[in-house]
CSV table of C-alpha atoms in Angstrom, one decimal:
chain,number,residue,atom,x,y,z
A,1,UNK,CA,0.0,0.0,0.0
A,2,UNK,CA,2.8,2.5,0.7
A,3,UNK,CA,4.7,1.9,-2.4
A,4,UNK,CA,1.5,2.2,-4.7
A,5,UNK,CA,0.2,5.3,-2.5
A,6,UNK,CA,-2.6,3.6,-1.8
A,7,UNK,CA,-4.0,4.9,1.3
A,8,UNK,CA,-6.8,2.1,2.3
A,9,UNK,CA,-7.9,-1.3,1.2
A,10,UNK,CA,-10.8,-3.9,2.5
A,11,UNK,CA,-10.3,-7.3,1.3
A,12,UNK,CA,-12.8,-10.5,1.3
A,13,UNK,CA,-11.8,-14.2,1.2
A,14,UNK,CA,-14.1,-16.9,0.3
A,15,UNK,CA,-13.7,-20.6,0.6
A,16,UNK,CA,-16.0,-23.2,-0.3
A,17,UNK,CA,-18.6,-20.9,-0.6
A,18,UNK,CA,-18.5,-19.0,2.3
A,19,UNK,CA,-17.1,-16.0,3.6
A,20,UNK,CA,-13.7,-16.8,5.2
A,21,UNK,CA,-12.6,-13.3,6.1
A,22,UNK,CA,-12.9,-9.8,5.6
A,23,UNK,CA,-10.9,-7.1,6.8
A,24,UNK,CA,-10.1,-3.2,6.4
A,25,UNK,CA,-6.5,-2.2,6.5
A,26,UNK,CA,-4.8,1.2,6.4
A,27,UNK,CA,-7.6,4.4,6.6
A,28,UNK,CA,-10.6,6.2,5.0
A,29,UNK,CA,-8.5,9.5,4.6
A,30,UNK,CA,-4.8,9.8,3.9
A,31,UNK,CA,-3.6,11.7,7.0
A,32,UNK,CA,-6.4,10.5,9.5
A,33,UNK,CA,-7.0,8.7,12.2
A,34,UNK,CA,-9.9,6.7,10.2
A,35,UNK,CA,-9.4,3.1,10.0
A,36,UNK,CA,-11.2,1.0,7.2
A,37,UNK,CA,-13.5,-1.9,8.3
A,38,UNK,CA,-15.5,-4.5,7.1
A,39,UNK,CA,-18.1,-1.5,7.0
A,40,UNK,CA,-16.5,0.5,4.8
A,41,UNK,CA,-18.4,2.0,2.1
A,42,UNK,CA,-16.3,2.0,-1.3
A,43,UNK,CA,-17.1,3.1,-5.2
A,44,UNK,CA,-16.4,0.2,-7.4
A,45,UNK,CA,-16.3,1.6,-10.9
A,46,UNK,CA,-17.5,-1.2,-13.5
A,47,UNK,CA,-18.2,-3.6,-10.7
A,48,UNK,CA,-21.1,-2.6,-11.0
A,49,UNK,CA,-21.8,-4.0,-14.3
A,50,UNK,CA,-21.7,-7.3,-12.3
A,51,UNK,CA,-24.0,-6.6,-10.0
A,52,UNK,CA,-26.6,-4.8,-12.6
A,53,UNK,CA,-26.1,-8.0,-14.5
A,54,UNK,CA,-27.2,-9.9,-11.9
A,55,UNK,CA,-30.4,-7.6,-11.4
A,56,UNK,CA,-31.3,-8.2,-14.9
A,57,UNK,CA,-31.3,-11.7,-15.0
A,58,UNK,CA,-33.4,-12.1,-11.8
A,59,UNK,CA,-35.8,-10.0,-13.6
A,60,UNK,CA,-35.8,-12.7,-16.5
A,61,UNK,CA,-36.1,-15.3,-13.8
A,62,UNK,CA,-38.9,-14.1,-13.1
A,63,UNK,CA,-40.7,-13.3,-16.4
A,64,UNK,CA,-40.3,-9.3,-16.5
A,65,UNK,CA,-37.3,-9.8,-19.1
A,66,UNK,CA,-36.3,-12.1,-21.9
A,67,UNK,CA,-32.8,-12.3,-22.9
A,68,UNK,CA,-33.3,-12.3,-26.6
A,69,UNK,CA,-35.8,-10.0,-27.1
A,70,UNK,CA,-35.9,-6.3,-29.1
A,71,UNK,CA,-34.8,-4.2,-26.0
A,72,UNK,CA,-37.0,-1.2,-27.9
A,73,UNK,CA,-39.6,-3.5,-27.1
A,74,UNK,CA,-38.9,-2.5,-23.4
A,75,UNK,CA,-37.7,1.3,-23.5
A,76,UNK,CA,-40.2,4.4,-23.5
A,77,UNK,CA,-37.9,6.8,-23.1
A,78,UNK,CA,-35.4,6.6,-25.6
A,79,UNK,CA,-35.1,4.2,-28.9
A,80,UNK,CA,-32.2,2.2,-30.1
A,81,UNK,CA,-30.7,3.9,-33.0
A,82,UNK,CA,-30.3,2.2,-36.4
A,83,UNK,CA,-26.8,1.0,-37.2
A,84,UNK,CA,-24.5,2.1,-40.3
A,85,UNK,CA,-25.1,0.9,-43.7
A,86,UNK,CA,-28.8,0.0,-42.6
A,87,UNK,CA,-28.3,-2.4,-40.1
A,88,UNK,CA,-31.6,-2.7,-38.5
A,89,UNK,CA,-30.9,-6.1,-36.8
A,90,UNK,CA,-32.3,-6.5,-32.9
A,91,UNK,CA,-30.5,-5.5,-29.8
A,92,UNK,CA,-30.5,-7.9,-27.2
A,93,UNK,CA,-30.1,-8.1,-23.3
A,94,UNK,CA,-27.6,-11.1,-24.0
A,95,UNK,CA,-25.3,-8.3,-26.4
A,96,UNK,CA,-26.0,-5.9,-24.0
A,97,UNK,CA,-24.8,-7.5,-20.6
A,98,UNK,CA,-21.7,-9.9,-22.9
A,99,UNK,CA,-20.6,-6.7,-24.5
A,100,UNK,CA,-21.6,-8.1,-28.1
A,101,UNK,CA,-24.3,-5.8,-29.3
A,102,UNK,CA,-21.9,-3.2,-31.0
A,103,UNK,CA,-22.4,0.1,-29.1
A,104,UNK,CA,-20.0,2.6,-28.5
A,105,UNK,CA,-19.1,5.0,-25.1
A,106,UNK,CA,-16.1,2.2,-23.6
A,107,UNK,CA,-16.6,4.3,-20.2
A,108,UNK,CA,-17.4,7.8,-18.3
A,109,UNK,CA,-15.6,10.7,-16.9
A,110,UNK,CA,-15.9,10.9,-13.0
A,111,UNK,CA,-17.7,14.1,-12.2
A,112,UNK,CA,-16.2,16.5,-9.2
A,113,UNK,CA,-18.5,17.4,-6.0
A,114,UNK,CA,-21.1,20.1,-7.2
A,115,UNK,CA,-20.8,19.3,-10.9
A,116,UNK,CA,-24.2,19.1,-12.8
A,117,UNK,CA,-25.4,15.4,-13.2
A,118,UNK,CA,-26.8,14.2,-16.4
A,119,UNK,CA,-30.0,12.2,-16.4
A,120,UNK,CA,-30.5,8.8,-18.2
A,121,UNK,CA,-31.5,10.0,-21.2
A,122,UNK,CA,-28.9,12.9,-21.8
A,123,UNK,CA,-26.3,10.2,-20.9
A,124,UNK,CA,-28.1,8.1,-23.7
A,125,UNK,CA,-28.1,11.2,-26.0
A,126,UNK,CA,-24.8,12.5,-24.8
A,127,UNK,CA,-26.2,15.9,-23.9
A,128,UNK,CA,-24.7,18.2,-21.7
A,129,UNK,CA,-24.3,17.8,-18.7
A,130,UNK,CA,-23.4,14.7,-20.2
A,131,UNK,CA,-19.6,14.3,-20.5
A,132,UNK,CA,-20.0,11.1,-22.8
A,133,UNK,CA,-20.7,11.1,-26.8
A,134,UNK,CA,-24.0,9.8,-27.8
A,135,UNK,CA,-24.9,6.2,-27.9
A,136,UNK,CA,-24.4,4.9,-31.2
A,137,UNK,CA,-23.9,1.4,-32.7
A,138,UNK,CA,-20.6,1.1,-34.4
A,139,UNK,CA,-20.8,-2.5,-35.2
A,140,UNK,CA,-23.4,-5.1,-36.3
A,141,UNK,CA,-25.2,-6.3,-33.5
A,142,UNK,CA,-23.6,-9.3,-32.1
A,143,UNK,CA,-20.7,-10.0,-34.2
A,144,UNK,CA,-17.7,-8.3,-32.4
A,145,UNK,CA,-17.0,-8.0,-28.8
A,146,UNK,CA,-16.5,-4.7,-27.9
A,147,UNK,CA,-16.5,-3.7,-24.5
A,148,UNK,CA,-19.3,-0.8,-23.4
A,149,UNK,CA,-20.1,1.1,-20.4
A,150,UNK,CA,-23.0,2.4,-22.6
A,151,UNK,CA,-24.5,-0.6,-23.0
A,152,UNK,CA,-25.3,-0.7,-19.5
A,153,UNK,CA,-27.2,2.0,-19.6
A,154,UNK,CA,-29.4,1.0,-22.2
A,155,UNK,CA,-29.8,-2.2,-19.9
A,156,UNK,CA,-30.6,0.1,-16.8
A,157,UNK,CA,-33.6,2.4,-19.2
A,158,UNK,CA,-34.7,-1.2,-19.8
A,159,UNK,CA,-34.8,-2.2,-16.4
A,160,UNK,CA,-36.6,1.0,-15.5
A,161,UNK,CA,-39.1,1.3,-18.4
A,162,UNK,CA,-40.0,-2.5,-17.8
A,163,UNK,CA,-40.7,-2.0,-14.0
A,164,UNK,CA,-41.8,1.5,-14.0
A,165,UNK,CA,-39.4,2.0,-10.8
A,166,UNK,CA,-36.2,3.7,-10.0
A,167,UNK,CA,-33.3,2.0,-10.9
A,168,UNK,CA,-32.4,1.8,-7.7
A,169,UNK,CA,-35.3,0.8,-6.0
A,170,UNK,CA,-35.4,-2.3,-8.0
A,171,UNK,CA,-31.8,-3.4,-7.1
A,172,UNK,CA,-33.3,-2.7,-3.2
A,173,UNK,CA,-35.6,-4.8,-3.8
A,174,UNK,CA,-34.0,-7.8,-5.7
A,175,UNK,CA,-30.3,-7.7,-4.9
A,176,UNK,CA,-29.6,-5.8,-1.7
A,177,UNK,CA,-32.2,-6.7,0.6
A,178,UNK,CA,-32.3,-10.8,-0.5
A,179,UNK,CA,-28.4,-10.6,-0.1
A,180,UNK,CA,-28.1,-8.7,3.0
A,181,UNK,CA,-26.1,-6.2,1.2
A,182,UNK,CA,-27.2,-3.6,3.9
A,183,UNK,CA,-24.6,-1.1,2.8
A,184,UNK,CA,-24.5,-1.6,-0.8
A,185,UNK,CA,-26.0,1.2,-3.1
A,186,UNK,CA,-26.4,2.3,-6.4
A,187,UNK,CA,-26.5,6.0,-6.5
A,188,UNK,CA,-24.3,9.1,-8.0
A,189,UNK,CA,-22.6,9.8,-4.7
A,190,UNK,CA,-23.7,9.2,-0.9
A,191,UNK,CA,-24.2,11.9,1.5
A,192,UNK,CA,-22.1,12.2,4.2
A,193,UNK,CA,-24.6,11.3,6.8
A,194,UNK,CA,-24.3,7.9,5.5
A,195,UNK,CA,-20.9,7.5,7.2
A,196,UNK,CA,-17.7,5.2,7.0
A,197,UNK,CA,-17.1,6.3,3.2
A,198,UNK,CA,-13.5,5.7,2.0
A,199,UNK,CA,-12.3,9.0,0.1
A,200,UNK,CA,-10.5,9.2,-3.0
A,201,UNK,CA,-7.2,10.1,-3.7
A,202,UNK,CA,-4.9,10.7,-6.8
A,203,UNK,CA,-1.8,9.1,-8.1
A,204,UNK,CA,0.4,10.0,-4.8
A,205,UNK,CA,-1.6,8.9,-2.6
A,206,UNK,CA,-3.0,12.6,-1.5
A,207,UNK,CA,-7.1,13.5,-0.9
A,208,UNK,CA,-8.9,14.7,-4.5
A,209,UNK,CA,-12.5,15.5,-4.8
A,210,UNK,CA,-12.0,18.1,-2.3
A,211,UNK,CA,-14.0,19.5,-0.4
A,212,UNK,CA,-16.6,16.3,-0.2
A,213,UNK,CA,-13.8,13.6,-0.9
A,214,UNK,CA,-15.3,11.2,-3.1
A,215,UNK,CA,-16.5,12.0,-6.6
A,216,UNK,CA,-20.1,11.3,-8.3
A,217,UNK,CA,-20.9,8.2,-10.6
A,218,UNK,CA,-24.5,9.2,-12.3
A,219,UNK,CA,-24.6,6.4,-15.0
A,220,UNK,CA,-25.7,3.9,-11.8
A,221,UNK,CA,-25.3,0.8,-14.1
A,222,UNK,CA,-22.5,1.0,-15.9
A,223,UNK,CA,-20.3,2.9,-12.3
A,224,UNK,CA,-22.5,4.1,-9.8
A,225,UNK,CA,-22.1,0.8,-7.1
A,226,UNK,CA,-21.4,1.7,-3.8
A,227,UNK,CA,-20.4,-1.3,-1.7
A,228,UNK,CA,-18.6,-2.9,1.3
A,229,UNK,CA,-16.3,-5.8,0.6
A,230,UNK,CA,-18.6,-8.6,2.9
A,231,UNK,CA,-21.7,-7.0,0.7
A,232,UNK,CA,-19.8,-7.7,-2.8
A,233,UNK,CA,-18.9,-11.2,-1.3
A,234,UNK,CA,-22.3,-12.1,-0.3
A,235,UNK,CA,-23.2,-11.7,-4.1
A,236,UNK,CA,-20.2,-13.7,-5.5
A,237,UNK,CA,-21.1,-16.4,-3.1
A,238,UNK,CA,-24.5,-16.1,-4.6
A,239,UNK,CA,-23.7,-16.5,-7.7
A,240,UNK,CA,-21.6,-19.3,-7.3
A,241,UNK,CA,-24.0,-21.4,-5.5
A,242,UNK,CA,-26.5,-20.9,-8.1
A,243,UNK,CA,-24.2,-22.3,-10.8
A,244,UNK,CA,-23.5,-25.4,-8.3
A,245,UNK,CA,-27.5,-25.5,-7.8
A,246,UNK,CA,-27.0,-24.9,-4.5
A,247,UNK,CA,-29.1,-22.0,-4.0
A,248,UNK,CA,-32.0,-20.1,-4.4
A,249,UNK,CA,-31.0,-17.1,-5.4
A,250,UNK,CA,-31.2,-17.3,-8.9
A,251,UNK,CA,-32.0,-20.6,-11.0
A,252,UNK,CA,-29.1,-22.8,-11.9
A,253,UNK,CA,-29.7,-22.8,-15.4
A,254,UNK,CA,-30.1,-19.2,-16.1
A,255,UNK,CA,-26.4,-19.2,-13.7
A,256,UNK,CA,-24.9,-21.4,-15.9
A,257,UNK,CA,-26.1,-19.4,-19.0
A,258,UNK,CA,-24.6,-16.4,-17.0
A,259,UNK,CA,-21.2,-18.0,-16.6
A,260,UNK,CA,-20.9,-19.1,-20.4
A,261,UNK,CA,-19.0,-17.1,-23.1
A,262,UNK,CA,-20.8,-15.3,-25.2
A,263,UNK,CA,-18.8,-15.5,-28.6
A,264,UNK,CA,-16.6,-13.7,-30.1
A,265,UNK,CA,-15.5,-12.6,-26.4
A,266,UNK,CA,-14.8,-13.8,-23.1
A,267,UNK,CA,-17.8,-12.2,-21.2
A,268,UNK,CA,-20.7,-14.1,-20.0
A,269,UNK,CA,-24.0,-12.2,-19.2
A,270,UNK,CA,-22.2,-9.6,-17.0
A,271,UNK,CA,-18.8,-11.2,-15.5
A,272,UNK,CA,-16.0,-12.0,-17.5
A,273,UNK,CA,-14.8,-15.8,-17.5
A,274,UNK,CA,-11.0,-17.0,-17.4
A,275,UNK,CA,-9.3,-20.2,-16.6
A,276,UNK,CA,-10.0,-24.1,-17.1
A,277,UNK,CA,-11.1,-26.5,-15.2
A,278,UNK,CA,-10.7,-26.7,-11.3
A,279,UNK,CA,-9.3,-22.8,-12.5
A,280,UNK,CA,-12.4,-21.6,-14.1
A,281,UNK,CA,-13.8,-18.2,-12.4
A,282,UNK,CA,-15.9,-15.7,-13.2
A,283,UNK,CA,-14.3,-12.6,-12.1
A,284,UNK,CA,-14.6,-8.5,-13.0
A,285,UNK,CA,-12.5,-5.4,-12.3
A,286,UNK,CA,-13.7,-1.7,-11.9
A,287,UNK,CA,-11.6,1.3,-12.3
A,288,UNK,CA,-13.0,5.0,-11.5
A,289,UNK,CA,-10.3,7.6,-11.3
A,290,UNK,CA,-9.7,7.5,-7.6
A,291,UNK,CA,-11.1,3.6,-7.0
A,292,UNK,CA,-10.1,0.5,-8.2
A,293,UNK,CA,-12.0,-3.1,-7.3
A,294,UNK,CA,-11.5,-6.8,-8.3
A,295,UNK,CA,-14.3,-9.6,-7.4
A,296,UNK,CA,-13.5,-13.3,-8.3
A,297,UNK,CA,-15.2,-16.6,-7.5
A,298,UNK,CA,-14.1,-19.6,-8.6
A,299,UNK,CA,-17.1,-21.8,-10.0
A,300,UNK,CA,-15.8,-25.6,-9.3
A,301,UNK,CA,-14.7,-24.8,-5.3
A,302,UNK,CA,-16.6,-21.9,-4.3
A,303,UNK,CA,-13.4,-19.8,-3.8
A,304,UNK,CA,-13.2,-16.1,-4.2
A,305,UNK,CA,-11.8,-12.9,-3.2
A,306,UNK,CA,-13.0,-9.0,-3.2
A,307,UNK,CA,-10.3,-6.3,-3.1
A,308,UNK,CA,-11.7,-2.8,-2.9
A,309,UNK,CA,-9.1,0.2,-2.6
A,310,UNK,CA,-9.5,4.1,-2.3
A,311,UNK,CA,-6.4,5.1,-4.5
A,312,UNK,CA,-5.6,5.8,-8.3
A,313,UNK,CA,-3.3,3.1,-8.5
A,314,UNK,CA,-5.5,0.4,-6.3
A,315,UNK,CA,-5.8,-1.9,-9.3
A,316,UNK,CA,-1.6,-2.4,-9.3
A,317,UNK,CA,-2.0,-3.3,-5.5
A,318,UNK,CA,-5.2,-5.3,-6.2
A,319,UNK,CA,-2.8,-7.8,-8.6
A,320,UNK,CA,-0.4,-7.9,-5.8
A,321,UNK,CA,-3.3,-9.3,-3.5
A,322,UNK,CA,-5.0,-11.4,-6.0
A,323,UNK,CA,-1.6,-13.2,-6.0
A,324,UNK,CA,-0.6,-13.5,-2.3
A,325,UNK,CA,-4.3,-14.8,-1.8
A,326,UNK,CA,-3.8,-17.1,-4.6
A,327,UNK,CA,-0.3,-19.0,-3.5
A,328,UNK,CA,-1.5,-18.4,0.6
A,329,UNK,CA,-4.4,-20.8,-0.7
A,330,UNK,CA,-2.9,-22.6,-3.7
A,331,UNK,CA,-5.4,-21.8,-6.0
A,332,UNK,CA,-5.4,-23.3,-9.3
A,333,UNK,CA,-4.7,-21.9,-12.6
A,334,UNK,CA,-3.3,-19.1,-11.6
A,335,UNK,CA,-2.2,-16.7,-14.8
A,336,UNK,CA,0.8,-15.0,-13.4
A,337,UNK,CA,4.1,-16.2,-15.1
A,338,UNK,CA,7.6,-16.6,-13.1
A,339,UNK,CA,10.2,-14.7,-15.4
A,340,UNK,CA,13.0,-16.4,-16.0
A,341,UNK,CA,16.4,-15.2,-16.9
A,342,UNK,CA,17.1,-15.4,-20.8
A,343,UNK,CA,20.1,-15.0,-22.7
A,344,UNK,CA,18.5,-13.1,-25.5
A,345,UNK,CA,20.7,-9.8,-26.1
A,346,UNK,CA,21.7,-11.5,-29.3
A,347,UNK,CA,18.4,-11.4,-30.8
A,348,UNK,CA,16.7,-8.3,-29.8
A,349,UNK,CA,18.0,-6.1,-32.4
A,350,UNK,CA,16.0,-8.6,-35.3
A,351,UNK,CA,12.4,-7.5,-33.2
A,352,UNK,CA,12.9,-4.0,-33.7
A,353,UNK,CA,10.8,-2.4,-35.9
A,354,UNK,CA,7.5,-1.8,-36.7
A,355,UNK,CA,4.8,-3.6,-37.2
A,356,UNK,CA,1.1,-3.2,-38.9
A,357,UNK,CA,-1.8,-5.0,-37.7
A,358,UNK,CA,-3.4,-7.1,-40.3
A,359,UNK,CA,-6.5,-6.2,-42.0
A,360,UNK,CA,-9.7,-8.5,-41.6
A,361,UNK,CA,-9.0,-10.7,-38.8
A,362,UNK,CA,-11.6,-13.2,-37.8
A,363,UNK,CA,-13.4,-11.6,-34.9
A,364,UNK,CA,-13.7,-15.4,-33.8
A,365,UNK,CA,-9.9,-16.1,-33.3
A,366,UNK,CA,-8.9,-12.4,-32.5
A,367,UNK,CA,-11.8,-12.5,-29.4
A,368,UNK,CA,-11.0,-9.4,-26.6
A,369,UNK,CA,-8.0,-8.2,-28.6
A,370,UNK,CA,-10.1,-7.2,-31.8
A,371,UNK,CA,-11.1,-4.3,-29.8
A,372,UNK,CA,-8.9,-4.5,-26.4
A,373,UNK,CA,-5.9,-4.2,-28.1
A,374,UNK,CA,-7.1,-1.1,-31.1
A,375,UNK,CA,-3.6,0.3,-32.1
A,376,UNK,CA,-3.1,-0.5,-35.8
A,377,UNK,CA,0.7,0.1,-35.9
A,378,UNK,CA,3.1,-0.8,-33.3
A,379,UNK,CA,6.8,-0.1,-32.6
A,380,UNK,CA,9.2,-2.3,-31.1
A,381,UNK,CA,12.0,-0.4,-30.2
A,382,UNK,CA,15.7,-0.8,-28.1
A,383,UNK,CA,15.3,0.6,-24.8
A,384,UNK,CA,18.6,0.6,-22.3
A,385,UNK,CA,19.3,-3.6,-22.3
A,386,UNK,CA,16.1,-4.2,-23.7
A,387,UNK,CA,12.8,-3.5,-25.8
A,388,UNK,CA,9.7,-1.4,-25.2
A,389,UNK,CA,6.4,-1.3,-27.0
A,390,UNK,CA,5.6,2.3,-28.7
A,391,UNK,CA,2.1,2.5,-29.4
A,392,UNK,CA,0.1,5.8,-29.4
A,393,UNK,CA,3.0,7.7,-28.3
A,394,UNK,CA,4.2,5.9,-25.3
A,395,UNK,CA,6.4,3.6,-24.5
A,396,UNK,CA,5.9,0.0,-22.5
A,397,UNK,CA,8.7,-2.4,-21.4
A,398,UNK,CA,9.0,-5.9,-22.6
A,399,UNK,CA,10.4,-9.0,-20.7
A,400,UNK,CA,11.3,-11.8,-22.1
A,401,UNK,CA,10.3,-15.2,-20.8
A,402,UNK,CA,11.7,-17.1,-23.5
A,403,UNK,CA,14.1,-16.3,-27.2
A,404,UNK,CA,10.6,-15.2,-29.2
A,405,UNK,CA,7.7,-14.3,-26.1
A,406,UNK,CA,7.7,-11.6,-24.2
A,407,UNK,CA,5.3,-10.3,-21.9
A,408,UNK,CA,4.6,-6.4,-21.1
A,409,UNK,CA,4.7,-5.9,-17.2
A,410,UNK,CA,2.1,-3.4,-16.7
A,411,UNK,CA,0.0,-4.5,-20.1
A,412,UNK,CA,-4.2,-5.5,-18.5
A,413,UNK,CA,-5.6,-8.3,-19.8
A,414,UNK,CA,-8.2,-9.8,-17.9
A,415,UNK,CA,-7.5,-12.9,-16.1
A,416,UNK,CA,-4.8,-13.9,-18.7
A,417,UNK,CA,-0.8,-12.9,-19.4
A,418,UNK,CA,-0.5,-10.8,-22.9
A,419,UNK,CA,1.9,-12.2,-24.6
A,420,UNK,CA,4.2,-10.9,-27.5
A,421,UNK,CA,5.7,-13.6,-29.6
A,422,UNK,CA,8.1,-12.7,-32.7
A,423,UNK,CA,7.7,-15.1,-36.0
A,424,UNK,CA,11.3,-15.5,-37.0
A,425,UNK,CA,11.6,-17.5,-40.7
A,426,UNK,CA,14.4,-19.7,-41.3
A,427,UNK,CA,16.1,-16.8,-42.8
A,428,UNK,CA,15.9,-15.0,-39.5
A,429,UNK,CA,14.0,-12.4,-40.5
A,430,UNK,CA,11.1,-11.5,-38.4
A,431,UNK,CA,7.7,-11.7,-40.7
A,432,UNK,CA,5.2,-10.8,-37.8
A,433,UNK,CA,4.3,-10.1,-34.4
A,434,UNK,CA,1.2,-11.9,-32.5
A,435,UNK,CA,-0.1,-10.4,-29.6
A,436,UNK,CA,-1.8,-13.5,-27.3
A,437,UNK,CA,-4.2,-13.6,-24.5
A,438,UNK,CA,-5.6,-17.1,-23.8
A,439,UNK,CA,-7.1,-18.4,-26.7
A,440,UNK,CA,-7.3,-14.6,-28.4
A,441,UNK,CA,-4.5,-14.0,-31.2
A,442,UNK,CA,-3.8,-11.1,-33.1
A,443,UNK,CA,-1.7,-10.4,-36.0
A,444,UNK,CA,0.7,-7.4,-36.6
A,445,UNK,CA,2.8,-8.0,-39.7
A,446,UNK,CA,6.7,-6.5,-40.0
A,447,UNK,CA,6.7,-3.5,-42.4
C-alpha cells in the first residue's frame, strides 16, 4: 500500500462458498485517524456492471425480461438507434450484458462534487451535462466483442421502463435486501450522513475530490455501485451457488447461461470468465479515477476474493493481492508467469521495428483483442538492455520469458498474461508479431 500510495484497502476471502474473512486495513482519509473496516463504504467503478447483471437476470427469472428479445420492445424513453449501412438487426439483453451488441461509449468521466449530473437519457443522448458522446452502434449487432459502459445504460432504461421504478429501487428490492447487502447502493454519490465512506485520492496517494472527498458516478449501471467488501462477497457467493445448484437465489440454469461465453468474447451475461477446469472463475474489475475493485469466484470450489481500494493506483496493489491470496491458498490456474532469466541480447535487435496489424481478422480467433488491443501500428523499439512497445505515443517495457515471447509488465488483460511472440523465418528475419491472451490472437505483420 505504501509503495503504490494507496491509502486504504478492505479485502474479502471466500472458501468453499463461504465468507472466510474480511478485513479493512490502512484508513478512510490519507492523513487521519480513520481506519477501514469490514463496514466501509467504497465506489467500485464497472463492478457494478456485475451486479446490474445480476439484477437483470433475476428480472428474466422471473418473467419481466427475456434475454433475446428487441430491448426497444422495453424502453419508453429513448429508442435504439439504427446502425450504419442500414443495419436494422435487434438489440438484445444477451449483447448488451456480454458486450456483443456493437455500441460505442467504452466508459465515463468521474464528475467532481457540485458538478451538474446528467440524467438517463442525456447520458443516452450524450447531452450536456453529459460528459460522454452519444450512444451509437458502431458495429453489427452481435458480431464483435467490444467492450461498453454504454450498454449498460441501455440495460438500466430497460430495467426501469420494464418495471416502471427507479433503478435503484429495484436493485433494493432484488439484490440488496435478498443478499443482506445492507450497505450496498447504487447511487451518484452518498451523503455524508451515511458515514464510513473511503475518500478518494490521486496518483500520490494525497485527498482529491475536495471538499466532499469522493466524486459522483451518475450512470448507476455502468459505475455508480457503492459497496462494502462482505456486501460484494455475499453476491459472489451467490452466484456461485447458483451455478452449483446450491441455492436459491437465482436458477441454476439461467447461472450457468450467466457463466458461459458469449462468442466472439470472453464475457458471459455480465462477469467476464477465465481459466479451465478446477481454475475456471468468473471474475470483474472496476476502475474509476480514484477507485479500483477486483471480485473473483471460482465456480468448481466456491473460492473467491474481493479487493476494494480508495487510490488511483489500487488496481496495481489489487494484482499484488490477488496473487498473495492465490499461492496463501494454492489456488489453481493461476495466470501469473515466473520470469526467467534469458540469454537473448543477441536477438533483440532482429524484433525492432514496426509492425502493422493485419487487415480482416476473424473476430472469432482475435476475441478481446479485436477491440482491447485497437492500435493499428506498433513499434518495437531498443530501450537501455532491452525493448519497449511504442504504441500511441508511449512507450511500454517488454520482458522476455523465453528467445521469441515476451510479456509487457504493466499491459491488463483480464485474467490472462499478454503475450508478445516474434515469427522469425528460417532466414531469421522476423515476418510478424502476434499479440496472445488465452485463446485470443492477433496479427501485426513486419513493415
Amino acid at each position: 500500500m505504501a509503495s503504490y500510495r494507496v491509502p486504504g484497502t478492505a479485502i474479502a476471502v471466500m472458501r468453499a462458498g463461504r465468507l472466510s474473512a474480511v478485513q479493512g486495513f490502512g484508513t478512510r482519509v490519507a492523513g487521519r485517524d480513520a481506519a477501514i473496516d469490514a463496514d466501509t463504504l467504497f465506489s467500485v467503478g464497472s463492478v457494478s456492471k456485475l451486479a446490474s447483471a445480476t439484477l437483470c437476470l433475476r428480472l428474466v427469472a422471473s418473467g419481466t425480461l427475456d434475454l433475446d428479445r428487441d430491448v426497444n420492445d422495453y424502453l419508453r424513453r429513448w429508442r435504439v438507434p439504427a446502425g450504419s449501412h442500414g443495419d436494422d438487426r435487434a438489440v438484445t439483453l444477451r449483447m448488451l450484458l456480454s458486450h456483443t451488441s456493437g455500441f460505442n461509449v467504452h466508459g465515463f468521466a468521474d464528475y467532481t462534487p457540485g458538478a451538474p449530473l446528467p440524467t438517463l437519457v442525456q447520458t443516452l443522448n450524450g447531452e450536456p451535462p453529459a460528459m460522454n458522446r452519444a450512444l451509437a452502434r458502431i458495429d453489427p449487432a452481435g458480431t464483435r466483442s467490444r467492450y461498453s459502459g454504454g450498454g449498460y445504460m441501455i440495460v438500466q432504461a430497460v430495467i426501469e421502463d420494464a418495471t416502471g421504478e427507479r433503478f435503484d429501487a429495484v436493485a433494493k428490492r432484488l439484490l440488496f435486501d435478498p443478499l443482506e447487502m445492507r450497505r450496498s447502493r447504487f447511487e451518484p454519490a452518498p451523503g455524508p450522513a451515511i458515514g464510513n465512506i473511503a475518500h478518494a485520492h490521486g496518483p500520490d496517494g494525497k485527498p482529491v475530490a475536495l471538499p466532499r472527498g469522493w466524486q459522483s458516478f451518475p450512470e448507476l449501471a455502468a459505475s455508480g455501485l457503492w459497496t462494502t467488501a462482505g456486501d460484494l462477497a455475499h453476491m459472489i457467493v451467490a452466484l456461485g451457488t447458483s451455478y452449483r445448484g446450491r441455492s436459491g437465489y437465482m436458477p441454476q440454469e439461467l447461472a450457468v447461461d450467466m457463466m458461459t461465453a458469449v462468442t466472439p468474447g470472453f464475457t458471459g451475461l455480465g462477469p467476464r470468465l477465465a481459466g479451465e477446469g478446477m481454475a475456471r472463475i468468473f471474475h470483474h474489475a472496476g476502475a474509476n479515477d480514484s477507485y479500483k475493485a477486483y471480485v473473483e469466484g471460482n465456480l468448481a470450489s466456491g473460492d473467491g476474493l474481493v479487493v476494494l481500494t480508495n487510490g488511483a493506483r489500487g488496481d496495481v496493489l489489487g494484482d499484488e493481492i490477488r496473487n498473495a491470496v492465490s499461492d496463501a491458498c494454492t489456488w489453481p490456474g493461476d495466470w501469473s508467469v515466473a520470469l526467467p532469466a534469458v540469454p537473448v541480447a543477441s536477438l533483440l535487435d532482429d524484433y525492432v521495428g514496426s509492425y502493422r496489424r493485419r487487415a480482416d481478422q476473424d473476430p472469432l480467433l482475435t476475441g478481446f483483442l479485436d477491440t482491447g488491443f485497437s492500435a493499428d501500428t506498433i513499434e518495437v523499439v531498443r530501450a537501455n538492455d532491452g525493448l519497449s512497445l511504442r504504441s500511441k505515443g508511449r512507450d511500454r517495457k517488454l520482458v522476455p520469458i523465453d528467445s521469441s515471447d515476451f510479456v509487457m509488465p504493466d499491459g491488463y488483460v483480464p485474467a490472462a498474461t499478454l503475450i508478445f511472440r516474434f515469427a522469425r523465418g528460417a532466414d531469421r528475419k522476423v515476418m510478424h508479431l502476434r499479440a496472445i491472451a488465452g485463446s485470443d490472437v492477433l496479427v501485426f505483420d513486419r513493415v
